[in-house]
């Protein structure tokens, strides 16, 4: 009972802590050029329960004289509060009058209930609130505006949750594991469907992160936070000791590691991404936020990295390291599993015919799994490598980026070439691309990731996906200084891809085609929404705030639907005896060419044994027992051995007969003929 009481108390305190209302800000940024008031550090917390305002200010000013301030509070693009204040009337001697130099204030002040009641209660509950305070400073005598500062609020609630990140990553990983496992043991109909669904889900997650990498003028917090949930799909995962190693590596290899996360003298604003400038303002007059000596404004890839608690100089290191790490883990796990099977067979703990096909072809299957992994990581590799060419964190990282890019590009080009080569060879000989693509087991195991998701006539569609990814990577990395260019380019690319997808409908059945058209449509809507975030249309801020909620709701609901579909597919595979019956067959004749798996080899072995027994009984050889065992072995081996990795299998050579064997066979045939003739004469006599 005492333990239950303690648990209940801890749960209650946790609920009270979570339910505590507050508004806080820690970034103060200039909203006009040549502002005479800038912030070195700025931390303000307002608690509506006790009406306390805790603040710590460290400002730098060039103003000399008395000033007045016009305070505006904006929420989701709408002005909710406007107030004019004489700075001499608030009782702060540092502002009456203002003198050039540094101003440092740390105090607690209680706000009157009149002002606190103007803040709606929903401001403390809505996650990733889009609200900011804007202060315009005017000289009292001339009424000229000499400064403009802006602070963005947060209530501590966000949709960027660790649980969401783990859930999406785990379910997507289980789907990829199920598809890879089924492909390794036969490339069945269920394997093709799960592979198509999980790879489409993974590419969709990456597309959400890619579009959030655009250098847009104003990215509302709710859209930024949701994209952060899927940053793991691009390898942006923070591990503390790894970040220290990456920081050391950048510095040791001739670069200058950034220290924005640990800096106490520089304020970073990542919610409104405009530019990453130090010491100079943004040149365009249409932009509304400006960096200073002590304030940096991150956008695009830098903003995404900062929100993931990754230094901008460690982005490429982080992405490449996790890609290589997971690749090594896959290879090691595959090798250990194959070795474990061989060990169990040698210890006579498992039937030798179990997993016989896998044990004979596991090296080729491993190559296919690694090629599939590189295909999934192609978006991550291309964007990060191109970004390193622009950012140049260190010379060593540039060399690593060149190697990673060349290797991934060459491997994917080689896989595309071999797939097209086998497809054309099959069309030339059999008038059907499926004959070799699905009839040759080595080709299927190694390059099946490239075409099993599509119908046999559209085996080349992965080339379109690679070109689609490569084009987006080029604009994200090399056009990073122009968010409008990125937004327009990605929107046009998505339109072209969706049109081609809707026209060709390349996937293996109707349901998969509909699913991928829906995914492409959602991606197109995302790129359209980012046109508004880029400021291309010059719309009011309220429009962007509404579009951000559309972005969040659309992608959250759609992601949930896709994850449920993956779970259903996995359940059908795990809890169904024959999962192939649960999935609609493909729209081609791949099944007529595809060799059956040797999972059910025991039944085949029994049939082969009876056939060998009958064949041996006809010959009446003296060594009939040895011949029977020999024919059993030959029959089983013929069923499970895969052809070579070529479009045409070599003809099987008949074994040569020795002289003694030839004489024995002739004698047995004569004896068999004499027996049959005597038996026929006996029958005639009986008649």
XYZ file of C-alpha atoms in Angstrom:
687
model
C 0.000 0.000 0.000
C 2.829 2.391 0.820
C 4.409 1.695 -2.586
C 1.116 2.399 -4.329
C 0.758 5.653 -2.409
C 4.252 6.753 -3.415
C 3.556 5.900 -7.069
C 0.282 7.820 -6.956
C 2.051 10.846 -5.429
C 4.773 10.811 -8.097
C 2.159 10.515 -10.843
C 0.174 13.414 -9.365
C 3.239 15.654 -9.124
C 4.182 14.783 -12.684
C 0.687 15.702 -13.838
C 0.845 19.012 -11.968
C 4.242 19.783 -13.457
C 3.057 19.001 -16.946
C -0.132 21.025 -16.455
C 1.757 24.127 -15.276
C 1.046 26.994 -17.611
C 3.741 29.335 -18.837
C 4.926 31.458 -21.722
C 8.643 31.864 -22.326
C 11.109 33.195 -24.860
C 14.882 33.107 -25.126
C 15.541 34.793 -28.463
C 15.333 38.492 -29.217
C 15.949 39.392 -32.847
C 15.974 42.683 -34.741
C 13.071 43.407 -37.069
C 14.541 46.426 -38.865
C 17.805 47.310 -40.544
C 20.387 49.216 -38.507
C 18.497 48.696 -35.285
C 20.152 50.636 -32.461
C 19.041 48.068 -29.881
C 20.267 44.456 -30.031
C 20.310 41.580 -27.570
C 23.272 39.553 -26.344
C 21.059 37.281 -24.251
C 17.366 37.338 -23.523
C 15.331 35.056 -21.245
C 11.770 35.833 -20.181
C 9.257 33.514 -18.469
C 5.676 34.500 -17.632
C 3.665 32.390 -15.156
C -0.051 33.243 -15.382
C -0.853 31.371 -12.172
C 1.019 33.865 -9.969
C 1.297 36.653 -12.590
C 5.095 36.704 -12.213
C 7.380 37.825 -15.029
C 10.947 36.541 -14.643
C 13.406 38.131 -17.029
C 17.124 38.383 -17.638
C 18.227 40.880 -20.274
C 21.647 41.696 -21.687
C 21.192 44.389 -24.327
C 23.504 46.574 -26.375
C 22.236 50.005 -27.414
C 23.374 53.022 -29.412
C 20.400 55.179 -28.381
C 20.995 58.391 -26.465
C 17.942 60.044 -24.935
C 14.433 59.293 -23.777
C 12.327 56.833 -25.737
C 8.860 55.372 -25.871
C 7.881 51.886 -27.007
C 4.959 50.549 -29.029
C 4.284 46.946 -28.001
C 2.380 44.542 -30.268
C 1.475 40.924 -29.582
C 0.760 38.752 -32.634
C -0.768 35.261 -32.604
C -1.133 33.193 -35.784
C -0.765 36.304 -37.904
C -3.403 38.322 -36.046
C -2.606 41.316 -33.853
C -4.159 40.699 -30.433
C -2.589 43.426 -28.247
C -1.300 46.932 -29.023
C 0.077 49.128 -26.261
C 2.183 52.333 -26.182
C 4.470 52.826 -23.187
C 6.685 55.658 -21.997
C 9.894 53.957 -20.829
C 10.284 56.488 -18.022
C 6.905 55.439 -16.661
C 7.735 51.769 -16.016
C 10.277 52.569 -13.302
C 13.393 51.124 -14.950
C 16.168 53.670 -14.555
C 18.243 51.951 -17.265
C 15.703 53.159 -19.847
C 15.167 56.698 -18.572
C 17.140 58.035 -20.267
C 18.841 55.437 -22.483
C 22.579 55.856 -22.937
C 24.899 54.079 -25.390
C 26.482 50.921 -24.009
C 25.324 47.689 -22.397
C 22.152 47.272 -20.370
C 21.869 44.301 -18.014
C 18.688 43.609 -16.086
C 17.683 40.573 -14.031
C 14.532 40.845 -11.971
C 11.048 39.535 -11.209
C 8.038 41.732 -11.812
C 4.369 41.022 -11.263
C 1.955 41.836 -14.057
C -1.500 43.170 -13.345
C -4.441 40.871 -13.959
C -5.743 43.344 -16.543
C -2.913 42.499 -18.925
C -2.810 38.801 -18.049
C -6.515 38.383 -18.846
C -5.912 39.633 -22.380
C -3.978 36.447 -23.120
C -6.462 33.698 -24.128
C -6.267 30.429 -22.226
C -5.714 28.478 -25.442
C -2.279 30.115 -25.714
C -1.074 27.889 -22.863
C -2.487 24.643 -24.312
C -1.937 24.652 -28.087
C 1.361 22.957 -29.019
C 3.992 24.943 -30.906
C 2.138 28.212 -30.521
C 2.806 30.751 -33.261
C 2.991 33.974 -31.232
C 5.509 36.733 -30.873
C 6.048 40.092 -29.197
C 7.141 43.043 -31.310
C 8.552 46.214 -29.709
C 9.157 49.340 -31.804
C 11.259 51.996 -30.069
C 10.809 55.705 -30.957
C 12.676 58.767 -29.776
C 10.429 60.941 -27.641
C 11.384 64.266 -29.227
C 11.663 63.409 -32.942
C 9.299 60.391 -32.926
C 11.754 58.586 -35.232
C 11.882 54.807 -34.986
C 15.380 53.873 -33.846
C 14.965 50.201 -32.986
C 12.707 47.219 -33.525
C 13.005 43.958 -31.619
C 10.928 40.808 -31.813
C 10.634 37.858 -29.416
C 8.894 34.570 -30.188
C 7.007 32.758 -27.446
C 6.635 29.111 -26.589
C 4.422 27.415 -24.008
C 6.607 24.317 -23.679
C 4.186 22.078 -25.583
C 5.185 20.603 -28.918
C 4.215 17.862 -31.350
C 7.892 16.908 -31.697
C 7.787 13.978 -29.290
C 10.363 11.266 -28.685
C 7.580 8.664 -28.581
C 6.444 9.649 -32.079
C 9.997 9.375 -33.387
C 10.457 5.913 -31.879
C 7.047 4.697 -33.049
C 7.526 5.779 -36.658
C 11.091 4.466 -36.793
C 10.201 1.124 -35.177
C 7.195 0.374 -37.375
C 9.013 1.400 -40.545
C 11.985 -0.726 -39.482
C 9.768 -3.746 -38.806
C 8.221 -3.376 -42.242
C 11.633 -3.252 -43.903
C 12.766 -6.261 -41.853
C 9.678 -8.263 -42.840
C 10.090 -7.461 -46.534
C 13.821 -8.280 -46.468
C 13.187 -11.572 -44.644
C 10.467 -12.682 -47.043
C 12.592 -11.678 -50.022
C 15.501 -13.712 -48.663
C 13.308 -16.822 -48.446
C 11.662 -16.785 -51.824
C 10.539 -13.334 -53.074
C 6.905 -14.318 -52.671
C 3.823 -12.280 -53.500
C 3.589 -11.127 -49.881
C 7.231 -10.017 -49.960
C 6.629 -7.866 -53.040
C 3.604 -6.152 -51.486
C 5.243 -5.459 -48.128
C 8.405 -4.266 -49.844
C 6.442 -1.836 -52.019
C 4.471 -0.470 -49.058
C 7.386 -0.073 -46.642
C 9.723 1.481 -49.188
C 6.995 3.923 -50.211
C 6.449 4.789 -46.534
C 10.160 5.361 -45.982
C 10.510 7.539 -49.079
C 7.460 9.530 -47.957
C 9.002 10.195 -44.537
C 12.161 11.379 -46.261
C 10.164 13.650 -48.585
C 8.624 15.425 -45.574
C 12.085 16.096 -44.151
C 13.431 17.177 -47.545
C 10.699 19.757 -48.076
C 11.322 21.110 -44.570
C 14.959 21.684 -45.565
C 13.886 24.468 -47.895
C 15.232 27.910 -47.087
C 11.780 29.446 -46.706
C 11.149 32.922 -45.347
C 8.745 31.950 -42.588
C 8.268 28.405 -41.321
C 5.632 28.258 -38.568
C 6.584 26.212 -35.485
C 3.935 23.487 -35.914
C 5.261 22.545 -39.373
C 8.844 22.676 -38.162
C 8.076 20.457 -35.168
C 6.305 17.760 -37.183
C 9.165 17.517 -39.665
C 11.476 17.085 -36.685
C 9.670 13.835 -35.795
C 10.871 12.305 -39.068
C 14.441 13.657 -39.115
C 15.683 10.174 -38.149
C 14.889 8.989 -41.701
C 17.729 11.236 -42.911
C 20.165 9.955 -40.290
C 19.919 13.083 -38.111
C 20.001 11.340 -34.725
C 21.734 12.920 -31.764
C 24.041 10.788 -29.629
C 26.029 12.802 -27.109
C 29.406 11.053 -27.326
C 29.200 10.949 -31.130
C 28.694 14.712 -31.264
C 31.859 15.215 -29.235
C 33.764 12.921 -31.607
C 32.418 14.754 -34.670
C 33.352 18.125 -33.173
C 36.882 16.869 -32.552
C 37.126 15.353 -36.052
C 36.069 18.564 -37.785
C 38.634 20.546 -35.831
C 41.405 17.951 -36.280
C 40.832 17.789 -40.040
C 41.267 21.509 -40.601
C 37.735 22.807 -40.054
C 36.113 25.105 -37.524
C 33.383 23.307 -35.531
C 30.345 25.384 -34.664
C 29.406 25.771 -30.992
C 25.942 27.282 -31.258
C 24.348 24.776 -28.888
C 26.786 25.519 -26.074
C 27.333 29.230 -26.671
C 26.204 31.618 -23.928
C 26.955 34.819 -25.862
C 25.023 34.087 -29.047
C 21.254 33.772 -29.309
C 19.900 31.476 -32.012
C 16.458 31.764 -33.563
C 15.378 28.630 -35.403
C 11.596 28.964 -35.509
C 11.605 31.741 -38.110
C 14.230 30.735 -40.615
C 15.636 33.573 -42.671
C 19.412 33.497 -42.751
C 22.473 32.424 -40.824
C 24.402 35.656 -40.711
C 26.726 37.091 -38.095
C 27.667 40.739 -37.943
C 25.694 41.931 -40.982
C 22.017 42.441 -41.780
C 20.030 40.721 -44.490
C 20.138 42.764 -47.661
C 16.569 42.289 -48.841
C 14.203 44.888 -47.509
C 11.233 42.589 -47.808
C 12.490 40.303 -45.082
C 11.371 41.140 -41.579
C 14.021 39.616 -39.289
C 17.673 40.605 -39.148
C 20.722 39.005 -37.575
C 23.249 40.847 -35.471
C 26.574 40.282 -33.766
C 24.937 38.324 -30.949
C 21.975 36.828 -32.823
C 21.967 34.160 -35.512
C 18.919 33.175 -37.528
C 19.015 29.620 -38.864
C 17.063 28.325 -41.814
C 16.855 25.188 -43.947
C 19.287 22.404 -43.107
C 20.928 24.440 -40.332
C 17.570 25.004 -38.668
C 16.667 21.317 -38.914
C 20.009 20.354 -37.379
C 19.710 22.921 -34.590
C 16.241 21.667 -33.687
C 17.699 18.134 -33.516
C 20.437 19.433 -31.140
C 23.121 18.801 -33.757
C 25.765 21.387 -34.573
C 25.615 22.588 -38.173
C 29.234 21.508 -38.735
C 28.356 17.951 -37.604
C 25.340 17.373 -39.865
C 27.222 15.528 -42.607
C 29.268 13.499 -40.101
C 26.099 12.443 -38.294
C 24.213 11.392 -41.424
C 27.090 9.466 -43.006
C 28.068 7.760 -39.744
C 24.594 6.420 -39.028
C 24.189 5.265 -42.625
C 27.440 3.280 -42.488
C 26.709 2.024 -38.974
C 23.324 0.537 -39.870
C 24.785 -0.929 -43.061
C 27.489 -2.733 -41.091
C 24.926 -3.978 -38.577
C 22.814 -5.448 -41.383
C 25.808 -7.218 -42.930
C 27.035 -8.576 -39.586
C 23.560 -9.772 -38.547
C 23.079 -11.516 -41.891
C 26.467 -13.222 -41.687
C 25.913 -14.331 -38.100
C 22.508 -15.789 -38.978
C 23.981 -17.781 -41.853
C 26.810 -19.018 -39.627
C 24.331 -19.983 -36.921
C 22.369 -22.114 -39.382
C 25.513 -23.954 -40.465
C 26.523 -24.480 -36.834
C 23.130 -25.942 -35.927
C 23.332 -28.338 -38.858
C 26.858 -29.460 -37.962
C 25.726 -30.046 -34.382
C 22.764 -32.031 -35.790
C 20.293 -29.753 -34.036
C 18.511 -28.855 -37.282
C 17.453 -30.804 -40.338
C 20.003 -30.279 -43.160
C 17.260 -29.532 -45.684
C 15.934 -26.599 -43.655
C 16.707 -23.219 -45.270
C 18.705 -25.080 -47.903
C 18.058 -22.526 -50.639
C 18.995 -19.646 -48.338
C 22.197 -21.347 -47.212
C 23.281 -21.871 -50.806
C 22.511 -18.312 -51.941
C 22.926 -16.219 -48.774
C 25.858 -14.232 -50.207
C 23.793 -13.110 -53.200
C 20.824 -12.408 -50.935
C 23.057 -10.260 -48.697
C 24.185 -8.263 -51.718
C 20.556 -7.657 -52.629
C 19.706 -6.537 -49.084
C 22.624 -4.082 -49.020
C 21.646 -2.732 -52.436
C 18.115 -2.191 -51.133
C 19.574 -0.357 -48.120
C 21.636 1.940 -50.353
C 18.529 2.614 -52.433
C 16.653 3.712 -49.305
C 19.548 5.904 -48.177
C 20.096 7.509 -51.577
C 18.123 10.628 -50.607
C 20.127 11.048 -47.422
C 23.500 10.508 -49.099
C 22.951 12.820 -52.063
C 21.587 15.762 -50.066
C 24.231 15.580 -47.330
C 27.111 15.138 -49.781
C 25.936 18.009 -51.990
C 25.457 20.133 -48.869
C 29.030 19.464 -47.784
C 30.263 20.779 -51.130
C 28.462 24.053 -50.345
C 29.139 24.277 -46.607
C 32.730 22.860 -46.541
C 33.000 21.982 -42.846
C 36.502 20.569 -43.322
C 38.665 19.263 -46.215
C 38.479 15.701 -44.890
C 34.684 15.815 -44.820
C 34.648 17.031 -48.421
C 36.752 14.017 -49.424
C 34.413 11.670 -47.530
C 31.408 13.294 -49.191
C 32.961 12.812 -52.643
C 33.650 9.133 -51.934
C 30.173 8.492 -50.511
C 28.488 10.256 -53.422
C 30.532 8.488 -56.104
C 30.037 5.070 -54.513
C 26.287 5.442 -54.028
C 25.776 6.880 -57.519
C 27.889 4.212 -59.209
C 26.192 1.383 -57.310
C 22.711 2.624 -58.168
C 23.654 3.239 -61.813
C 25.130 -0.262 -62.016
C 21.996 -1.803 -60.502
C 19.838 0.137 -62.967
C 22.032 -0.930 -65.893
C 21.984 -4.615 -64.935
C 18.236 -4.601 -64.407
C 17.600 -2.990 -67.786
C 20.118 -5.348 -69.409
C 18.418 -8.467 -68.060
C 14.986 -7.078 -68.913
C 15.935 -6.361 -72.522
C 17.673 -9.728 -72.874
C 14.534 -11.442 -71.630
C 12.366 -9.472 -74.047
C 14.686 -10.350 -76.928
C 14.593 -14.090 -76.225
C 11.238 -14.690 -74.520
C 9.286 -11.542 -75.502
C 8.657 -11.061 -71.788
C 10.900 -9.255 -69.260
C 9.652 -11.448 -66.409
C 11.229 -14.614 -67.847
C 14.751 -13.755 -66.692
C 13.997 -11.113 -64.061
C 11.924 -13.647 -62.108
C 13.136 -16.947 -63.580
C 16.792 -16.491 -62.685
C 17.072 -16.737 -58.915
C 20.438 -14.997 -58.722
C 19.138 -11.999 -60.644
C 16.014 -11.939 -58.491
C 17.898 -12.127 -55.190
C 20.488 -9.518 -56.139
C 18.529 -6.974 -58.176
C 14.973 -7.798 -57.162
C 14.803 -4.707 -54.919
C 14.923 -2.619 -58.089
C 11.858 -4.059 -59.849
C 9.756 -6.470 -57.747
C 7.604 -3.561 -56.496
C 6.421 -2.847 -60.044
C 4.691 -4.745 -62.793
C 6.977 -6.656 -65.140
C 6.511 -4.145 -67.960
C 7.612 -1.249 -65.702
C 10.694 -2.924 -64.243
C 12.659 0.290 -64.956
C 10.562 2.624 -62.762
C 13.187 2.819 -60.010
C 15.287 4.818 -62.483
C 12.536 7.459 -62.385
C 12.609 7.464 -58.579
C 16.393 7.893 -58.518
C 16.200 10.784 -60.994
C 13.398 12.321 -58.922
C 15.504 12.117 -55.747
C 18.641 13.430 -57.453
C 16.890 16.507 -58.864
C 15.458 17.446 -55.477
C 18.833 16.947 -53.806
C 20.502 19.310 -56.287
C 18.033 22.127 -55.581
C 18.011 21.599 -51.806
C 21.814 21.768 -51.561
C 22.920 24.155 -54.295
C 19.985 26.597 -54.209
C 20.058 26.940 -50.444
C 20.451 30.714 -50.569
C 17.091 31.161 -52.302
C 14.085 29.612 -50.627
C 11.739 30.750 -53.380
C 13.836 28.989 -56.024
C 13.806 25.806 -53.972
C 10.062 25.963 -53.355
C 9.182 26.533 -57.023
C 11.630 23.881 -58.264
C 10.385 21.190 -55.877
C 6.769 22.032 -56.681
C 7.404 21.626 -60.436
C 9.339 18.385 -59.887
C 6.508 16.919 -57.798
C 3.915 17.883 -60.427
C 5.890 16.142 -63.178
C 6.451 13.024 -61.081
C 2.796 12.778 -60.041
C 1.667 13.147 -63.664
C 4.051 10.411 -64.801
C 3.003 8.153 -61.921
C -0.707 8.615 -62.632
C -0.200 7.924 -66.334
C 2.087 4.874 -66.095
C 0.711 3.305 -62.883
C 3.857 1.161 -62.636
C 3.274 -0.702 -59.363
C 2.385 -4.365 -59.173
C -1.367 -4.022 -58.501
C -4.122 -1.447 -58.361
C -4.093 -0.955 -54.584
C -0.354 -0.251 -54.517
C -0.717 2.192 -57.402
C -3.467 4.061 -55.554
C -1.358 4.162 -52.387
C 1.664 5.624 -54.163
C -0.443 8.135 -56.078
C -1.851 9.275 -52.725
C 1.665 9.562 -51.274
C 2.806 11.579 -54.268
C -0.292 13.784 -53.979
C 0.424 14.514 -50.308
C 4.034 15.320 -51.190
C 2.791 17.692 -53.888
C 0.486 19.414 -51.390
C 3.430 19.781 -48.999
C 5.532 21.453 -51.671
C 2.582 23.714 -52.524
C 2.238 24.781 -48.882
C 5.925 25.629 -48.766
C 5.345 28.055 -51.622
C 3.359 30.094 -49.092
C 6.039 29.677 -46.430
C 8.661 30.999 -48.865
C 6.794 34.307 -49.189
C 6.386 33.901 -52.944
C 2.828 35.254 -52.943
C 3.364 37.980 -50.340
C 0.358 36.780 -48.349
C -0.405 37.885 -44.749
C 1.216 35.977 -41.901
C -2.152 34.531 -40.891
C -2.316 32.587 -44.166
C 1.029 30.917 -43.462
C -0.092 30.008 -39.941
C -3.256 28.360 -41.269
C -1.262 26.524 -43.952
C 1.071 25.203 -41.251
C -1.831 23.590 -39.408
C -3.026 22.082 -42.693
C 0.480 20.681 -43.194
C 0.545 19.179 -39.697
C -2.943 17.631 -39.746
C -2.571 16.253 -43.278
C 0.787 14.602 -42.665
C -0.014 13.372 -39.159
C -3.219 11.644 -40.276
C -1.663 10.255 -43.438
C 1.363 8.940 -41.531
C -0.947 7.221 -39.045
C -2.845 5.519 -41.887
C 0.377 4.306 -43.497
C 1.741 2.986 -40.203
C -1.495 1.081 -39.546
C -1.263 -0.442 -43.027
C 2.287 -1.596 -42.312
C 1.210 -3.159 -39.009
C -1.656 -4.994 -40.732
C 0.708 -6.341 -43.397
C 3.171 -7.517 -40.758
C 0.356 -9.198 -38.806
C -0.807 -11.023 -41.943
C 2.700 -12.328 -42.513
C 3.322 -13.386 -38.915
C -0.059 -14.865 -37.989
C -1.098 -16.373 -41.333
C 0.075 -19.788 -42.478
C 0.103 -18.801 -46.162
C 0.419 -14.993 -46.388
C 0.526 -15.040 -50.203
C -3.205 -15.776 -50.238
C -3.873 -12.546 -48.299
C -2.387 -10.335 -51.010
C -3.714 -9.823 -54.491
C -1.448 -11.318 -57.174
C 0.535 -8.973 -59.377
C -0.806 -7.880 -62.741
C 1.802 -9.880 -64.636
C 2.851 -13.495 -65.120
C 5.839 -13.424 -62.781
C 4.547 -16.463 -60.886
C 4.827 -18.657 -63.976
C 8.555 -17.911 -64.245
C 9.457 -17.625 -60.583
C 10.953 -20.741 -59.032
C 9.273 -21.935 -55.881
C 11.115 -21.622 -52.608
C 12.635 -24.636 -50.958
C 10.935 -23.950 -47.659
C 8.689 -26.945 -48.322
C 11.632 -29.090 -49.388
C 10.576 -31.994 -47.169
C 7.535 -32.759 -49.299
C 9.607 -32.562 -52.462
C 12.237 -34.856 -50.981
C 9.618 -37.541 -50.284
C 8.400 -37.433 -53.879
C 11.961 -37.544 -55.163
C 12.695 -40.593 -53.002
C 9.770 -42.558 -54.456
C 10.804 -41.612 -57.989
C 14.381 -42.705 -57.358
C 13.178 -45.994 -55.856
C 11.128 -46.791 -58.951
C 13.968 -45.900 -61.311
C 16.450 -48.077 -59.449
C 14.063 -51.030 -59.207
C 13.856 -51.189 -62.987
C 17.584 -51.709 -63.394
C 18.081 -54.566 -60.837
C 21.685 -53.562 -60.311
C 23.686 -55.305 -57.641
C 24.539 -51.993 -55.978
C 20.938 -50.783 -56.020
C 21.163 -49.303 -52.494
C 24.081 -47.043 -53.444
C 22.352 -46.018 -56.659
C 19.194 -45.138 -54.728
C 21.070 -42.833 -52.340
C 22.927 -41.265 -55.259
C 19.729 -40.497 -57.177
C 18.108 -39.019 -54.065
C 21.047 -36.640 -53.642
C 21.078 -35.649 -57.306
C 17.320 -35.061 -57.339
C 17.325 -32.837 -54.256
C 20.358 -30.873 -55.434
C 18.772 -30.262 -58.837
C 15.749 -28.764 -57.134
C 17.566 -26.305 -54.904
C 20.656 -25.203 -56.857
C 20.149 -21.771 -58.430
C 21.369 -20.905 -61.940
C 24.317 -18.592 -62.480
C 23.959 -14.824 -62.588
C 23.430 -14.648 -66.341
C 20.374 -14.333 -68.503
C 20.718 -17.834 -69.899
C 21.326 -20.970 -67.844
C 23.958 -23.459 -68.989
C 22.623 -26.836 -70.208
C 23.097 -29.709 -67.805
C 25.685 -32.252 -69.016
C 24.768 -35.928 -68.728
C 27.268 -37.928 -66.636
C 29.535 -40.221 -68.662
C 29.039 -43.989 -68.206
C 32.032 -46.215 -67.520
C 32.720 -49.436 -69.475
C 31.731 -51.688 -66.577
C 28.566 -49.720 -66.061
C 27.735 -49.970 -69.743
C 28.158 -53.797 -69.683
C 26.047 -54.162 -66.547
C 23.305 -52.023 -68.080
C 23.255 -54.147 -71.269
C 23.096 -57.386 -69.293
C 20.295 -56.109 -67.130
C 18.344 -54.973 -70.195
C 18.753 -58.408 -71.851
C 17.668 -60.133 -68.650
C 14.685 -57.835 -68.447
C 13.732 -58.579 -72.098
C 14.011 -62.345 -71.617
C 11.869 -62.171 -68.513
C 9.196 -60.193 -70.344
C 9.227 -62.611 -73.352
C 8.907 -65.695 -71.123
C 6.092 -64.056 -69.239
C 4.234 -63.244 -72.480
C 4.599 -66.835 -73.751
C 3.205 -68.100 -70.462
C 0.229 -65.799 -70.806
C -0.508 -67.046 -74.335
C -0.424 -70.628 -73.146
C -2.861 -69.829 -70.374
C -5.244 -68.314 -72.895
